[in-house]
Short mmCIF file of C-alpha atoms and ligand atoms in Angstrom, two decimals:
data_model
loop_
_atom_site.label_atom_id
_atom_site.label_comp_id
_atom_site.label_asym_id
_atom_site.label_seq_id
_atom_site.Cartn_x
_atom_site.Cartn_y
_atom_site.Cartn_z
CA UNK O 1 17.78 34.95 -4.26
CA UNK O 2 17.81 32.32 -6.19
CA UNK O 3 15.01 29.24 -5.33
CA UNK O 4 16.19 25.92 -6.83
CA UNK O 5 14.74 22.69 -7.14
CA UNK O 6 14.99 20.05 -4.43
CA UNK O 7 17.08 17.07 -4.62
CA UNK O 8 14.99 14.60 -5.71
CA UNK O 9 10.95 13.80 -4.77
CA UNK O 10 10.17 10.85 -2.84
CA UNK O 11 6.64 9.24 -3.12
CA UNK O 12 5.92 8.46 0.78
CA UNK O 13 3.28 5.48 -0.01
CA UNK O 14 5.69 3.82 -2.11
CA UNK O 15 9.25 4.92 -1.25
CA UNK O 16 10.13 5.85 -5.64
CA UNK O 17 12.41 8.18 -5.85
CA UNK O 18 12.52 10.55 -8.44
CA UNK O 19 15.72 12.86 -9.49
CA UNK O 20 18.71 13.27 -11.80
CA UNK O 21 20.98 11.59 -9.32
CA UNK O 22 19.10 8.38 -8.12
CA UNK O 23 20.68 5.25 -9.40
CA UNK O 24 19.11 1.91 -9.79
CA UNK O 25 20.47 -1.34 -8.93
CA UNK O 26 18.54 -4.68 -9.78
CA UNK O 27 19.77 -8.07 -7.72
CA UNK O 28 18.40 -10.89 -9.21
CA UNK O 29 18.93 -14.66 -8.13
CA UNK O 30 21.65 -15.03 -9.88
CA UNK O 31 23.88 -12.38 -8.11
CA UNK O 32 22.59 -14.39 -4.48
CA UNK O 33 24.82 -17.45 -5.31
CA UNK O 34 25.54 -19.38 -1.67
CA UNK O 35 23.14 -16.81 0.03
CA UNK O 36 20.36 -19.55 0.61
CA UNK O 37 20.51 -22.20 2.62
CA UNK O 38 19.00 -24.69 0.09
CA UNK O 39 20.91 -24.68 -2.85
CA UNK O 40 18.96 -27.49 -5.00
CA UNK O 41 15.56 -25.16 -4.82
CA UNK O 42 18.07 -22.66 -5.99
CA UNK O 43 19.01 -23.89 -8.75
CA UNK O 44 15.99 -24.81 -9.75
CA UNK O 45 14.89 -21.27 -9.92
CA UNK O 46 15.35 -18.95 -12.95
CA UNK O 47 17.80 -17.50 -12.74
CA UNK O 48 16.74 -13.90 -13.67
CA UNK O 49 13.99 -13.84 -10.87
CA UNK O 50 14.19 -10.05 -9.52
CA UNK O 51 14.53 -10.55 -5.36
CA UNK O 52 15.37 -6.57 -4.98
CA UNK O 53 15.68 -3.25 -6.45
CA UNK O 54 17.89 -0.40 -4.73
CA UNK O 55 17.11 3.01 -5.60
CA UNK O 56 19.72 5.68 -4.24
CA UNK O 57 20.10 9.59 -4.29
CA UNK O 58 23.75 10.09 -5.08
CA UNK O 59 23.60 13.43 -3.82
CA UNK O 60 27.15 13.24 -2.89
CA UNK O 61 29.48 10.48 -4.45
CA UNK O 62 29.82 7.39 -2.86
CA UNK O 63 32.65 7.35 -0.78
CA UNK O 64 33.00 11.04 0.11
CA UNK O 65 33.84 11.56 3.65
CA UNK O 66 30.66 13.97 5.34
CA UNK O 67 28.04 13.42 3.14
CA UNK O 68 25.07 11.42 3.21
CA UNK O 69 23.24 8.94 0.67
CA UNK O 70 19.51 8.00 0.61
CA UNK O 71 17.88 5.14 -0.70
CA UNK O 72 14.99 3.03 -1.13
CA UNK O 73 15.27 -0.77 -1.39
CA UNK O 74 12.64 -3.23 -2.70
CA UNK O 75 12.16 -6.33 -1.54
CA UNK O 76 10.08 -8.92 -3.68
CA UNK O 77 7.93 -11.62 -1.59
CA UNK O 78 8.92 -15.07 -2.69
CA UNK O 79 11.05 -17.90 -1.08
CA UNK O 80 13.84 -20.21 -2.44
CA UNK O 81 13.05 -23.26 -0.45
CA UNK O 82 10.73 -22.58 2.53
CA UNK O 83 13.54 -19.33 2.77
CA UNK O 84 12.08 -15.54 2.55
CA UNK O 85 14.06 -13.39 -0.09
CA UNK O 86 16.52 -11.59 1.48
CA UNK O 87 19.01 -9.06 0.77
CA UNK O 88 23.01 -9.92 0.58
CA UNK O 89 23.41 -8.27 3.54
CA UNK O 90 26.82 -6.14 5.03
CA UNK O 91 28.79 -4.53 7.62
CA UNK O 92 29.50 -1.47 6.19
CA UNK O 93 33.23 -1.64 5.08
CA UNK O 94 33.66 1.83 7.50
CA UNK O 95 32.71 -0.32 10.41
CA UNK O 96 31.45 2.50 12.75
CA UNK O 97 29.69 3.70 9.81
CA UNK O 98 25.59 3.96 11.45
CA UNK O 99 22.53 3.89 9.41
CA UNK O 100 18.67 4.31 9.79
CA UNK O 101 16.07 2.28 8.12
CA UNK O 102 12.39 2.98 7.97
CA UNK O 103 9.45 0.49 6.73
CA UNK O 104 7.24 2.09 4.33
CA UNK O 105 5.59 -0.57 2.38
CA UNK O 106 4.55 -4.22 3.34
CA UNK O 107 6.42 -6.56 6.55
CA UNK O 108 9.20 -8.51 7.29
CA UNK O 109 12.36 -8.55 9.55
CA UNK O 110 15.56 -6.47 10.01
CA UNK O 111 18.56 -8.97 10.87
CA UNK O 112 21.16 -7.35 12.75
CA UNK O 113 24.33 -9.45 14.16
CA UNK O 114 27.42 -8.03 15.61
CA UNK O 115 31.14 -9.20 14.98
CA UNK O 116 30.83 -12.15 17.33
CA UNK O 117 27.90 -13.51 15.47
CA UNK O 118 24.72 -12.25 17.96
CA UNK O 119 22.20 -11.89 15.34
CA UNK O 120 18.88 -9.79 16.78
CA UNK O 121 15.81 -9.22 14.51
CA UNK O 122 13.31 -6.28 14.54
CA UNK O 123 10.14 -6.25 12.99
CA UNK O 124 9.52 -4.21 9.72
CA UNK O 125 6.28 -2.34 9.21
CA UNK O 126 5.02 0.89 7.35
CA UNK O 127 6.07 3.40 9.98
CA UNK O 128 8.60 1.22 11.67
CA UNK O 129 12.14 2.92 12.43
CA UNK O 130 15.47 1.18 12.88
CA UNK O 131 18.47 2.13 13.89
CA UNK O 132 21.71 0.62 13.16
CA UNK O 133 24.57 1.02 15.03
CA UNK O 134 27.94 1.19 13.29
CA UNK O 135 29.80 -2.65 13.64
CA UNK O 136 26.46 -4.34 12.92
CA UNK O 137 25.91 -6.25 9.49
CA UNK O 138 22.40 -5.68 8.10
CA UNK O 139 19.78 -7.85 6.27
CA UNK O 140 16.26 -7.33 5.08
CA UNK O 141 13.66 -10.31 4.89
CA UNK O 142 10.27 -10.14 3.04
CA UNK O 143 8.28 -12.51 5.32
CA UNK O 144 4.95 -10.96 3.43
CA UNK O 145 3.11 -11.42 0.65
CA UNK O 146 3.60 -7.96 -1.00
CA UNK O 147 7.09 -5.72 -1.82
CA UNK O 148 8.68 -4.85 1.41
CA UNK O 149 10.01 -1.00 0.93
CA UNK O 150 12.53 0.00 3.14
CA UNK O 151 14.12 3.70 2.98
CA UNK O 152 17.28 3.86 4.26
CA UNK O 153 20.05 7.05 5.16
CA UNK O 154 23.81 6.39 5.43
CA UNK O 155 27.04 7.80 5.55
CA UNK O 156 28.30 8.59 1.96
CA UNK O 157 31.75 6.68 3.03
CA UNK O 158 30.24 3.77 4.75
CA UNK O 159 31.05 1.43 1.84
CA UNK O 160 29.62 -2.43 2.05
CA UNK O 161 31.41 -5.19 3.02
CA UNK O 162 30.05 -7.90 1.48
CA UNK O 163 33.23 -10.84 1.92
CA UNK O 164 32.46 -11.55 5.67
CA UNK O 165 28.88 -12.25 5.01
CA UNK O 166 29.65 -14.33 1.77
CA UNK O 167 32.67 -15.92 4.25
CA UNK O 168 30.66 -16.38 7.56
CA UNK O 169 26.58 -15.90 6.41
CA UNK O 170 24.41 -14.73 9.53
CA UNK O 171 23.92 -16.78 12.43
CA UNK O 172 20.09 -17.17 12.08
CA UNK O 173 18.21 -17.69 8.98
CA UNK O 174 13.83 -17.09 8.32
CA UNK O 175 11.93 -19.54 7.00
CA UNK O 176 8.34 -20.25 6.59
CA UNK O 177 6.94 -23.03 9.12
CA UNK O 178 3.70 -24.13 9.24
CA UNK O 179 2.42 -20.96 7.16
CA UNK O 180 4.34 -18.63 9.44
CA UNK O 181 7.60 -16.96 9.67
CA UNK O 182 10.06 -18.72 11.93
CA UNK O 183 13.73 -18.18 13.13
CA UNK O 184 16.23 -21.05 13.11
CA UNK O 185 19.82 -19.98 14.88
CA UNK O 186 23.14 -22.22 13.94
C1 6PG Y 201 23.69 0.50 2.72
C2 6PG Y 201 22.01 0.18 2.92
C3 6PG Y 201 21.09 -0.25 2.10
C4 6PG Y 201 21.69 -1.61 1.23
C5 6PG Y 201 20.06 -2.65 0.38
C6 6PG Y 201 20.65 -3.52 -0.34
O1 6PG Y 201 24.62 0.69 3.14
O2 6PG Y 201 23.83 0.82 1.21
O3 6PG Y 201 22.10 -0.66 3.79
O4 6PG Y 201 21.41 0.95 0.48
O5 6PG Y 201 22.68 -1.41 0.60
O6 6PG Y 201 18.93 -2.47 1.20
O7 6PG Y 201 21.27 -4.56 0.74
P1 6PG Y 201 22.32 -5.23 0.66
O8 6PG Y 201 23.37 -4.27 0.38
O9 6PG Y 201 22.65 -6.03 1.71
O10 6PG Y 201 22.25 -5.67 -0.96
NI1 NI Y 202 24.02 -0.28 5.09
#
């Protein structure tokens, strides 16, 4: 029998993925136009500021039915005005596709919004496990002072629908108020 190398190596303390099929996406402030409420604060910041990075093990081609993708997101600490750094957020393009998230490092919130615009949040911390059902938009928010690293596993054909979020946003925002994270709806 021929013993093969595994698909990749994961550093479970940091989330870092290492392997031939690992791709990396960097999202800077300049890629997040319209995401944060305070446009004045947004335009006064360096557009090259890295907000988050995503490593994905593309063992299967994205889009392939039946496969799974596996990734780690690294969301840096920071704020635009008083609003914490967050991901763009999305529904899956194939709406019924679910996903698991788990906290690795740092602390934050996972915002979950249904198609009627009802948003809930779950606390993210090392060891937290989150099930994101289909038809639910998801966005990570870093409310801490260190990097928030979160693992994820989702179907290869899920895709991303960023458009609906760009049009309507999430119905809740997470801002610092009196030194603490507070959610604001509406
Ligand atoms: C996915 C996952 C996850 C997500 C990143 C970045 O479906 O691919 O939810 O890998 O893409 O955390 O978030 P955005 O895709 O919203 O920028
Ligand atoms: Ni997703």
